[in-house]
Coordinates of C-alpha atoms in Angstrom, one line a residue:
M92 CA 13.1 16.7 -14.8
A93 CA 13.2 19.6 -12.4
V94 CA 13.3 19.0 -8.7
V95 CA 12.2 21.9 -6.1
S96 CA 13.2 23.1 -2.7
S97 CA 10.8 24.8 -0.3
A98 CA 12.1 28.1 -1.7
H99 CA 11.1 27.1 -5.2
S100 CA 7.7 25.9 -4.1
A101 CA 7.9 22.3 -4.7
I102 CA 8.6 21.7 -8.4
F103 CA 10.3 17.6 -8.4
S104 CA 11.9 16.4 -4.9
K105 CA 11.4 18.4 -1.8
T106 CA 15.1 18.8 -1.2
S107 CA 15.7 21.0 -4.2
L108 CA 14.2 22.8 -7.2
F109 CA 10.9 22.0 -8.4
H110 CA 17.7 17.6 -2.9
H111 CA 30.0 10.1 -21.0
I112 CA 29.1 12.4 -23.6
N113 CA 28.3 9.9 -26.3
G114 CA 29.2 12.2 -29.1
F115 CA 27.1 15.2 -27.8
K116 CA 28.7 18.6 -28.5
R117 CA 28.6 21.1 -25.6
F118 CA 25.9 23.7 -25.8
S119 CA 26.9 26.9 -27.5
S120 CA 24.4 28.5 -25.2
C121 CA 26.9 28.1 -22.5
L122 CA 28.2 31.5 -23.6
P123 CA 25.6 34.3 -23.6
F124 CA 28.3 36.4 -21.9
S125 CA 31.4 38.5 -22.5
S126 CA 34.0 38.2 -25.2
S127 CA 36.7 37.2 -22.8
A128 CA 35.1 33.7 -22.7
A129 CA 33.9 33.8 -26.3
A130 CA 34.1 30.1 -26.7
S131 CA 37.7 29.1 -26.4
L132 CA 37.6 25.4 -26.9
S133 CA 40.4 23.1 -25.8
S134 CA 40.9 19.5 -24.7
K135 CA 39.2 18.2 -21.6
K136 CA 41.4 18.4 -18.5
K137 CA 41.3 16.4 -15.4
W138 CA 39.2 17.8 -12.5
R139 CA 41.1 20.2 -10.2
Q140 CA 39.9 22.4 -7.4
P141 CA 39.8 26.0 -8.6
V142 CA 41.4 27.7 -5.6
A143 CA 41.3 31.4 -6.1
S144 CA 41.2 30.9 -9.8
S145 CA 40.0 33.7 -12.1
V146 CA 39.4 31.4 -15.1
L147 CA 37.7 28.1 -15.1
E148 CA 37.4 25.5 -17.8
L149 CA 34.1 23.6 -18.0
G150 CA 33.2 21.2 -20.7
G151 CA 36.0 22.5 -22.9
I152 CA 34.9 26.1 -22.5
K153 CA 36.9 28.7 -20.6
I154 CA 34.9 30.9 -18.3
A155 CA 36.4 34.0 -16.7
K156 CA 35.3 35.4 -13.4
D157 CA 33.8 38.5 -14.9
D158 CA 31.6 36.2 -17.1
V159 CA 29.8 35.1 -14.0
V160 CA 30.4 37.8 -11.3
R161 CA 29.7 41.2 -12.8
D162 CA 29.2 44.8 -11.6
D163 CA 25.7 44.8 -13.1
P164 CA 22.4 45.6 -11.4
T165 CA 20.9 42.3 -12.5
N166 CA 23.9 40.2 -11.3
N167 CA 23.6 38.5 -7.9
V168 CA 26.3 35.9 -8.1
P169 CA 28.9 36.3 -5.3
D170 CA 32.6 35.3 -5.5
T171 CA 31.9 32.3 -3.3
I172 CA 29.6 30.8 -5.9
F173 CA 32.0 31.3 -8.7
S174 CA 34.6 29.4 -6.8
K175 CA 32.4 26.3 -6.8
L176 CA 31.7 26.3 -10.5
G177 CA 34.7 24.2 -11.5
M178 CA 34.6 21.7 -8.7
Q179 CA 32.2 19.2 -10.3
L180 CA 32.0 16.8 -7.4
H181 CA 29.7 14.5 -9.5
R182 CA 32.6 13.7 -11.8
R183 CA 34.9 12.5 -9.0
N184 CA 34.6 8.7 -8.9
D185 CA 35.9 8.5 -5.3
H186 CA 33.6 11.1 -3.9
P187 CA 30.2 10.2 -2.4
I188 CA 28.3 12.2 -5.1
G189 CA 30.3 10.6 -7.9
I190 CA 30.0 7.1 -6.4
L191 CA 26.2 7.5 -6.2
K192 CA 26.0 8.8 -9.8
N193 CA 27.9 5.8 -11.0
G194 CA 25.7 3.5 -9.0
I195 CA 22.6 4.9 -10.8
Y196 CA 24.5 4.6 -14.1
E197 CA 25.1 0.9 -13.2
Y198 CA 21.4 0.3 -12.7
F199 CA 20.4 1.8 -16.1
D200 CA 23.3 0.1 -17.9
T201 CA 22.3 -3.3 -16.5
N202 CA 18.6 -3.0 -17.2
Y203 CA 18.6 -0.9 -20.4
P204 CA 21.9 -1.9 -22.1
T205 CA 23.3 0.8 -24.4
K206 CA 20.0 2.8 -24.3
F207 CA 20.6 5.7 -22.0
D208 CA 23.0 8.5 -23.2
K209 CA 24.8 10.1 -20.2
F210 CA 25.7 13.8 -19.9
D211 CA 27.7 15.1 -16.9
D212 CA 29.7 18.0 -18.2
L213 CA 27.1 20.4 -19.6
C214 CA 27.7 24.0 -18.8
P215 CA 25.8 25.3 -15.8
I216 CA 25.4 28.8 -17.3
V217 CA 22.1 28.7 -19.2
S218 CA 19.5 31.1 -20.6
V219 CA 16.3 32.0 -18.7
K220 CA 14.4 30.3 -21.5
Q221 CA 16.3 27.0 -21.0
N222 CA 15.9 27.1 -17.2
F223 CA 12.3 28.1 -17.0
D224 CA 10.3 28.6 -20.2
D225 CA 11.4 25.3 -21.9
V226 CA 10.0 23.3 -18.9
L227 CA 6.8 25.3 -18.6
V228 CA 7.6 27.1 -15.3
P229 CA 4.9 29.9 -15.1
A230 CA 6.0 33.4 -15.7
D231 CA 5.0 34.4 -12.1
H232 CA 6.6 31.4 -10.4
V233 CA 8.6 32.3 -7.3
S234 CA 11.6 30.3 -8.5
R235 CA 12.2 33.0 -11.2
S236 CA 12.9 35.7 -8.6
Y237 CA 16.3 37.2 -7.9
N238 CA 15.7 36.1 -4.3
D239 CA 15.8 32.5 -5.3
T240 CA 17.9 32.2 -8.4
Y241 CA 21.5 33.4 -9.3
Y242 CA 21.3 35.7 -12.3
V243 CA 24.4 36.4 -14.4
D244 CA 22.3 39.0 -16.3
S245 CA 18.6 39.5 -16.9
Q246 CA 18.5 36.7 -19.5
T247 CA 21.1 34.3 -18.1
V248 CA 21.2 32.3 -14.9
L249 CA 23.2 29.6 -13.2
R250 CA 20.9 26.6 -13.8
C251 CA 18.5 25.8 -10.9
H252 CA 18.0 22.2 -12.1
T253 CA 19.3 19.8 -14.7
S254 CA 16.0 20.1 -16.6
A255 CA 17.5 23.2 -18.2
H256 CA 19.1 20.9 -20.8
Q257 CA 16.0 18.7 -21.5
A258 CA 14.6 20.6 -24.5
E259 CA 18.0 20.9 -26.3
L260 CA 18.6 17.1 -25.9
L261 CA 15.2 16.3 -27.2
R262 CA 15.7 18.5 -30.2
R263 CA 19.0 16.8 -30.9
G264 CA 17.2 13.5 -31.2
H265 CA 18.1 11.9 -27.8
T266 CA 15.3 9.6 -26.6
H267 CA 16.9 8.0 -23.5
F268 CA 19.2 10.2 -21.4
L269 CA 20.5 10.9 -17.9
V270 CA 21.8 14.4 -17.1
T271 CA 23.9 15.0 -14.0
G272 CA 25.2 18.3 -12.9
D273 CA 25.8 21.0 -10.2
V274 CA 22.9 23.3 -9.8
Y275 CA 22.6 26.6 -8.0
R276 CA 20.0 28.1 -5.7
R277 CA 19.9 30.9 -3.2
D278 CA 18.6 29.2 0.0
S279 CA 18.6 29.0 3.7
I280 CA 21.6 27.8 5.8
D281 CA 21.4 24.6 7.8
S282 CA 22.7 21.0 7.7
T283 CA 20.7 20.0 4.6
H284 CA 20.8 23.2 2.4
Y285 CA 23.7 24.6 0.4
P286 CA 23.7 27.1 -2.5
V287 CA 25.3 24.5 -4.7
F288 CA 24.1 20.9 -5.0
H289 CA 23.8 18.1 -7.6
Q290 CA 20.9 16.6 -9.5
M291 CA 20.3 13.8 -11.9
E292 CA 17.5 13.9 -14.4
G293 CA 16.3 10.9 -16.5
V294 CA 14.1 10.9 -19.6
R295 CA 12.7 8.1 -21.7
V296 CA 10.7 8.7 -24.9
F297 CA 8.3 6.2 -26.5
T298 CA 7.1 6.1 -30.1
P299 CA 3.7 4.7 -31.1
D300 CA 5.2 1.3 -32.2
I301 CA 6.3 0.7 -28.6
W302 CA 3.0 1.1 -26.9
E303 CA 0.7 -0.1 -29.7
G304 CA -0.6 -3.6 -28.9
S305 CA -0.1 -3.2 -25.2
G306 CA -3.8 -2.6 -24.6
L307 CA -2.9 0.7 -22.8
D308 CA -3.2 4.3 -23.9
P309 CA 0.2 6.0 -24.3
T310 CA 0.0 7.9 -21.1
S311 CA -0.8 4.8 -19.0
Y312 CA 1.9 2.9 -20.8
A313 CA 4.5 5.5 -20.0
A314 CA 3.4 5.8 -16.4
E315 CA 3.5 2.0 -15.8
D316 CA 7.0 1.8 -17.3
L317 CA 8.1 4.8 -15.2
K318 CA 7.0 3.2 -12.0
K319 CA 8.5 -0.1 -12.8
S320 CA 11.9 1.5 -13.7
L321 CA 12.1 3.7 -10.6
E322 CA 11.0 1.0 -8.2
G323 CA 13.9 -1.1 -9.6
L324 CA 16.3 1.9 -9.0
A325 CA 15.1 2.3 -5.4
R326 CA 15.8 -1.4 -4.7
H327 CA 19.2 -1.1 -6.4
L328 CA 20.1 1.7 -4.0
F329 CA 18.3 0.8 -0.8
G330 CA 17.6 -2.9 -1.0
A331 CA 14.3 -4.7 -0.5
V332 CA 12.5 -1.7 1.0
E333 CA 8.7 -1.0 1.2
M334 CA 7.6 1.7 -1.3
R335 CA 4.6 3.8 -2.0
W336 CA 3.6 6.3 -4.7
I337 CA 2.1 9.7 -3.9
D338 CA 0.2 11.7 -6.4
A339 CA 1.8 15.1 -7.0
Y340 CA 1.6 18.2 -9.1
F341 CA 4.4 19.6 -11.3
P342 CA 3.9 22.0 -14.2
F343 CA 5.9 19.9 -16.7
T344 CA 4.4 16.4 -16.1
N345 CA 0.9 15.0 -16.0
P346 CA 0.2 12.7 -14.2
S347 CA 2.9 13.4 -11.6
Y348 CA 4.2 11.3 -8.7
E349 CA 6.6 11.2 -5.8
L350 CA 8.2 7.9 -4.8
E351 CA 8.7 7.3 -1.1
I352 CA 10.5 4.4 0.6
Y353 CA 10.2 3.1 4.2
F354 CA 13.8 3.5 5.4
K355 CA 15.1 3.5 9.0
E356 CA 11.6 3.4 10.4
K357 CA 10.2 6.4 8.5
W358 CA 8.9 7.3 5.1
M359 CA 11.4 9.2 3.0
E360 CA 10.8 10.9 -0.4
V361 CA 13.3 9.6 -3.0
L362 CA 12.4 11.5 -6.1
G363 CA 9.7 13.2 -8.2
C364 CA 8.6 12.1 -11.6
G365 CA 5.8 11.9 -14.1
V366 CA 4.7 11.7 -17.7
M367 CA 6.1 14.6 -19.7
E368 CA 3.6 17.3 -20.8
Q369 CA 2.9 17.0 -24.5
E370 CA 3.6 20.6 -25.1
I371 CA 7.3 20.0 -24.2
L372 CA 7.5 17.1 -26.6
K373 CA 5.7 18.9 -29.5
S374 CA 7.9 22.0 -29.0
N375 CA 11.0 19.9 -29.5
G376 CA 10.1 17.8 -32.5
R377 CA 8.4 14.8 -30.9
L378 CA 4.9 15.2 -32.2
D379 CA 3.8 11.5 -31.9
S380 CA 5.6 10.5 -28.8
V381 CA 5.1 10.2 -25.0
A382 CA 7.8 10.3 -22.4
W383 CA 8.5 10.0 -18.8
A384 CA 11.0 12.0 -16.7
F385 CA 12.3 11.9 -13.2
G386 CA 14.6 14.1 -11.0
L387 CA 16.5 13.4 -7.9
G388 CA 18.8 15.3 -5.6
L389 CA 22.1 13.4 -5.2
E390 CA 23.1 15.1 -1.9
R391 CA 19.8 14.1 -0.3
L392 CA 20.3 10.4 -1.2
A393 CA 24.0 10.4 -0.5
M394 CA 23.5 11.8 3.0
V395 CA 21.2 8.9 3.8
L396 CA 23.2 6.2 2.0
F397 CA 26.6 7.2 3.5
D398 CA 25.3 8.6 6.9
I399 CA 26.7 12.1 6.2
P400 CA 25.2 14.5 8.7
D401 CA 26.1 17.9 7.3
I402 CA 25.9 18.9 3.6
R403 CA 29.0 21.1 4.0
L404 CA 31.1 18.0 4.3
F405 CA 30.7 17.2 0.6
W406 CA 32.8 20.3 -0.2
T407 CA 35.7 19.7 2.3
T408 CA 39.1 18.7 1.1
D409 CA 40.0 17.3 4.6
E410 CA 41.5 13.9 4.1
R411 CA 39.7 12.6 7.2
F412 CA 36.6 12.9 5.0
T413 CA 37.9 12.2 1.5
S414 CA 39.9 9.1 2.5
Q415 CA 36.9 7.3 3.7
F416 CA 35.4 6.8 0.3
S417 CA 36.6 4.7 -2.7
E418 CA 35.4 4.3 -6.3
G419 CA 32.5 1.7 -6.5
Q420 CA 32.0 1.4 -2.8
M421 CA 28.3 2.4 -2.4
G422 CA 27.0 3.0 1.1
V423 CA 30.2 3.1 3.1
K424 CA 29.1 4.7 6.4
F425 CA 30.9 7.9 7.2
K426 CA 32.8 8.0 10.5
P427 CA 32.6 11.5 12.1
F428 CA 35.9 13.1 13.0
S429 CA 34.9 16.6 14.1
K430 CA 34.2 17.2 17.8
Y431 CA 34.4 20.9 17.7
P432 CA 31.4 22.6 19.3
P433 CA 29.4 25.3 17.6
C434 CA 29.5 29.0 18.8
Y435 CA 26.2 30.9 18.7
K436 CA 25.8 34.6 18.1
D437 CA 22.5 36.4 18.0
M438 CA 21.7 39.5 15.9
S439 CA 18.5 41.6 16.1
F440 CA 17.3 44.2 13.7
W441 CA 14.3 46.1 12.4
I442 CA 13.5 44.8 8.9
N443 CA 12.1 46.7 5.9
E444 CA 9.7 45.7 3.1
S445 CA 12.5 44.4 0.8
F446 CA 14.1 42.1 3.5
T447 CA 14.3 38.4 2.7
E448 CA 15.9 35.6 4.6
N449 CA 17.7 34.4 1.5
N450 CA 19.4 37.8 1.1
L451 CA 20.4 37.6 4.8
C452 CA 21.9 34.1 4.3
E453 CA 23.8 35.3 1.2
V454 CA 25.4 38.1 3.1
I455 CA 26.4 35.8 5.9
R456 CA 27.8 33.2 3.6
G457 CA 29.8 35.8 1.8
I458 CA 31.6 36.7 5.0
A459 CA 31.8 33.4 6.9
G460 CA 31.7 30.9 4.0
D461 CA 31.5 27.3 5.2
L462 CA 32.2 28.4 8.8
V463 CA 28.5 29.2 9.2
E464 CA 26.6 26.1 10.1
E465 CA 23.0 27.4 10.6
V466 CA 21.0 30.6 10.5
S467 CA 17.7 30.4 12.3
L468 CA 15.0 32.9 13.2
I469 CA 14.4 32.7 17.0
D470 CA 12.3 35.8 17.6
N471 CA 9.8 37.8 15.5
F472 CA 7.6 40.6 16.7
T473 CA 5.8 43.8 15.5
N474 CA 5.6 46.9 17.7
K475 CA 2.7 49.3 18.0
K476 CA 4.2 51.5 15.3
G477 CA 4.0 48.6 12.8
M478 CA 7.8 48.0 12.8
T479 CA 8.9 44.4 12.6
S480 CA 11.9 43.0 14.4
H481 CA 13.7 39.8 13.7
C482 CA 16.3 38.1 15.8
Y483 CA 18.5 35.5 14.1
R484 CA 20.8 33.0 15.8
I485 CA 24.0 32.2 13.8
A486 CA 25.9 29.0 14.5
Y487 CA 29.6 29.1 13.6
R488 CA 31.5 25.9 13.5
S489 CA 34.4 24.5 11.5
M490 CA 34.3 20.8 10.7
E491 CA 38.1 20.7 10.6
R492 CA 39.5 22.9 13.5
S493 CA 38.6 24.9 16.6
L494 CA 37.6 28.5 16.0
T495 CA 39.1 31.1 18.3
D496 CA 37.0 33.7 20.2
E497 CA 38.8 36.5 18.3
E498 CA 38.0 34.9 14.9
I499 CA 34.3 34.4 15.7
N500 CA 33.9 37.9 17.1
N501 CA 35.5 39.3 14.0
L502 CA 33.2 37.3 11.8
Q503 CA 30.1 38.5 13.7
W504 CA 31.3 42.1 13.7
N505 CA 31.7 41.9 9.9
V506 CA 28.3 40.2 9.5
R507 CA 26.5 42.9 11.5
E508 CA 28.3 45.7 9.5
Q509 CA 27.4 44.1 6.1
V510 CA 23.9 43.1 7.0
Q511 CA 23.2 46.7 8.0
K512 CA 24.9 48.1 4.9
K513 CA 23.6 45.7 2.2
L514 CA 20.1 45.0 3.5
N515 CA 19.4 48.5 4.8
V516 CA 18.1 47.2 8.2
V517 CA 18.4 48.9 11.5
L518 CA 20.4 46.9 14.1
R519 CA 19.0 46.8 17.6

């Protein structure tokens, strides 16, 4: 089920939208793009980092750079995002994201043997219908905007959540499934936000013969089973922790809940969930059924379980990070290795009506990449003429080496130049 960040106005988990293939064929809808990627199928290859690659292979389908990054007025996918498409951290068994995914698999395999089908290589390029309409996201919802979502073209996006595959899987007859994948969101820059992260969605469908005789109506039966299942998952990951359920609202579930645990002396949201809206089930051939769904952000939980302080670390290839983790070793505490200080640069400008902070962060990321640690608004005022000025503080820091003054000054100069050019603001 979908999970939402603040930018997406809270649609399942506050960290992000809404923080085995078992015989299933890849979606043909992976390809609503150019003929150069027209569906060239080949055998699955072992994961490799796509350094400066112009062609990626995902789920057996070849994707060329111009299938994702195009000179098109509706396309807002930068080169830096294309470079992340093939990395699939969730499929690396010795990476914290993959270790956590497999730990969740272990829970469901133990408690529901052979029931849950698992999907972790579905193509992240989906239609607007799959990403929004099929999970009842309203037509005017902020998450549909070009400010929040990466559009390949007007009808195609990089998925914002793993729920984009929910309807297709239901139509194909799957009744118990877990979908894990990389998802993409234009967002702010700080230690817990990154334009690419990973989600897992779980769905369980019940037919009348399952709840009849229980003495409960179908919705209550599904809700009770959902809470029991997810409380068990929380104990599996965090141990014997105190838990509480919070009533919530999501457009695709009713009733809806958030699960919180008391961990390290504070309440922490773990996931969002609920009983699936009947409209979704009926639209996908499950007329007499009820279902529950949950969604969780893997980075959010992995940062807590492994004590990882900065979300950028998940993407580093530095052996001082990667060598600390091993397959099957859940909860190994990360030992920091970077002692390099941040360097701060301020930038002030008069904004216009079209200015958004997400667009600013996108420009800065495009120049500084993972060398930018945080972008924060430190001053905001409007003068007597009605003109509004923003001052942003940019923190530059490498987790792997010291940055030179010359390098930082060049970055800041390029940032100022591109912000003025691309966002049409007036520097002060």
